[in-house]
Amino acid sequence: MKQGLIFAVLATALVAGCTSNPQTNKELQCAGGVFGGAAVGGLIGNQIGGGTGKQLATAAGAGLGAAAGTQTAACQ
């Protein structure tokens, strides 16, 4: 799962550099912030608890990280 999140963030960053449309670049940068926030939040949440609690903490961390990622300058 961690590798998939890292891949998604890197792929979004690479695609963002391949367009010449400023609006598309902004949207991709915003998506990168959301995916990046979700990845970091999920990794932090994964360090908490065990068993089902660990899964819930990972999911909550990913959700909160994604929400924080929408607050980047590209998403405003």
Coordinates of N, CA and C in Angstrom, one line a residue, residues 13-67:
A13 N 3.2 14.2 -9.8 CA 4.2 15.2 -10.0 C 4.8 15.2 -11.4
L14 N 5.0 14.0 -11.9 CA 5.6 14.0 -13.3 C 4.6 14.5 -14.3
V15 N 3.4 14.1 -14.2 CA 2.4 14.5 -15.2 C 2.2 16.0 -15.1
A16 N 2.3 16.6 -13.9 CA 2.1 18.1 -13.7 C 3.1 18.8 -14.5
G17 N 4.3 18.3 -14.7 CA 5.3 19.0 -15.5 C 5.2 18.8 -17.0
C18 N 4.3 18.0 -17.4 CA 4.1 17.7 -18.8 C 3.1 18.5 -19.6
T19 N 2.4 19.3 -18.9 CA 1.3 20.1 -19.6 C 1.7 21.6 -19.7
S20 N 1.1 22.2 -20.7 CA 1.4 23.6 -20.9 C 0.2 24.5 -20.5
N21 N -0.9 23.9 -20.2 CA -2.1 24.6 -19.8 C -2.0 25.0 -18.3
P22 N -2.0 26.3 -18.0 CA -1.9 26.7 -16.6 C -3.0 26.1 -15.7
Q23 N -4.2 26.1 -16.2 CA -5.3 25.5 -15.3 C -5.1 24.1 -15.0
T24 N -4.6 23.3 -16.0 CA -4.4 21.9 -15.8 C -3.2 21.7 -14.8
N25 N -2.2 22.5 -15.0 CA -1.0 22.4 -14.1 C -1.5 22.7 -12.6
K26 N -2.3 23.7 -12.4 CA -2.8 24.0 -11.1 C -3.6 22.8 -10.5
E27 N -4.5 22.2 -11.4 CA -5.3 21.1 -10.9 C -4.4 19.9 -10.5
L28 N -3.4 19.6 -11.3 CA -2.5 18.5 -11.0 C -1.7 18.8 -9.8
Q29 N -1.2 20.0 -9.6 CA -0.5 20.4 -8.4 C -1.4 20.2 -7.1
C30 N -2.7 20.6 -7.3 CA -3.6 20.4 -6.2 C -3.8 18.9 -5.9
A31 N -3.9 18.1 -6.9 CA -4.1 16.7 -6.7 C -2.8 16.1 -6.1
G32 N -1.6 16.6 -6.4 CA -0.4 16.2 -5.8 C -0.4 16.5 -4.3
G33 N -0.9 17.7 -4.0 CA -1.0 18.0 -2.5 C -2.0 17.1 -1.8
V34 N -3.1 16.8 -2.4 CA -4.0 15.9 -1.8 C -3.5 14.5 -1.6
F35 N -2.9 13.9 -2.7 CA -2.3 12.6 -2.6 C -1.1 12.6 -1.7
G36 N -0.3 13.6 -1.7 CA 0.9 13.7 -0.8 C 0.4 13.7 0.6
G37 N -0.6 14.6 0.9 CA -1.1 14.7 2.3 C -1.7 13.4 2.8
A38 N -2.4 12.7 1.9 CA -3.0 11.4 2.2 C -1.9 10.3 2.5
A39 N -0.8 10.4 1.7 CA 0.2 9.4 1.9 C 0.9 9.7 3.2
V40 N 1.3 10.9 3.5 CA 1.9 11.2 4.8 C 1.0 11.0 6.0
G41 N -0.2 11.4 5.9 CA -1.2 11.1 7.0 C -1.4 9.6 7.2
G42 N -1.5 8.8 6.1 CA -1.6 7.4 6.3 C -0.4 6.8 6.9
L43 N 0.8 7.2 6.5 CA 2.0 6.7 7.1 C 2.1 7.0 8.6
I44 N 1.7 8.2 9.0 CA 1.8 8.6 10.4 C 0.7 7.8 11.2
G45 N -0.5 7.7 10.6 CA -1.5 7.0 11.3 C -1.2 5.5 11.4
N46 N -0.4 5.0 10.5 CA 0.0 3.6 10.6 C 0.9 3.3 11.7
Q47 N 1.5 4.3 12.3 CA 2.4 4.1 13.4 C 1.7 4.0 14.8
I48 N 0.3 4.2 14.7 CA -0.5 4.2 16.0 C -1.2 2.9 16.1
G49 N -1.3 2.4 17.3 CA -2.1 1.2 17.6 C -1.7 -0.1 17.0
G50 N -2.6 -1.0 17.0 CA -2.4 -2.3 16.4 C -3.7 -2.9 16.0
G51 N -3.7 -3.9 15.1 CA -4.9 -4.6 14.7 C -5.9 -3.7 14.0
T52 N -7.1 -3.8 14.4 CA -8.2 -2.9 13.8 C -7.9 -1.4 14.1
G53 N -7.4 -1.2 15.3 CA -7.1 0.2 15.6 C -6.1 0.8 14.7
K54 N -5.1 0.0 14.3 CA -4.1 0.5 13.4 C -4.7 0.8 12.0
Q55 N -5.6 0.0 11.6 CA -6.3 0.2 10.3 C -7.1 1.5 10.3
L56 N -7.8 1.7 11.4 CA -8.6 2.9 11.6 C -7.8 4.1 11.6
A57 N -6.7 4.0 12.4 CA -5.8 5.2 12.5 C -5.1 5.5 11.1
T58 N -4.8 4.5 10.4 CA -4.2 4.7 9.0 C -5.3 5.4 8.1
A59 N -6.5 4.9 8.1 CA -7.5 5.5 7.3 C -7.8 6.9 7.7
A60 N -7.9 7.2 9.0 CA -8.2 8.5 9.6 C -7.0 9.4 9.2
G61 N -5.8 9.0 9.3 CA -4.6 9.8 9.0 C -4.6 10.1 7.5
A62 N -4.9 9.2 6.7 CA -5.0 9.4 5.2 C -6.1 10.5 4.9
G63 N -7.2 10.3 5.5 CA -8.3 11.3 5.3 C -8.0 12.7 5.8
L64 N -7.4 12.8 7.0 CA -7.0 14.1 7.5 C -5.8 14.7 6.6
G65 N -4.9 13.8 6.2 CA -3.8 14.3 5.4 C -4.3 14.8 4.0
A66 N -5.3 14.1 3.4 CA -5.9 14.6 2.2 C -6.6 15.9 2.4
A67 N -7.3 16.1 3.5 CA -8.0 17.3 3.8 C -7.0 18.4 3.9

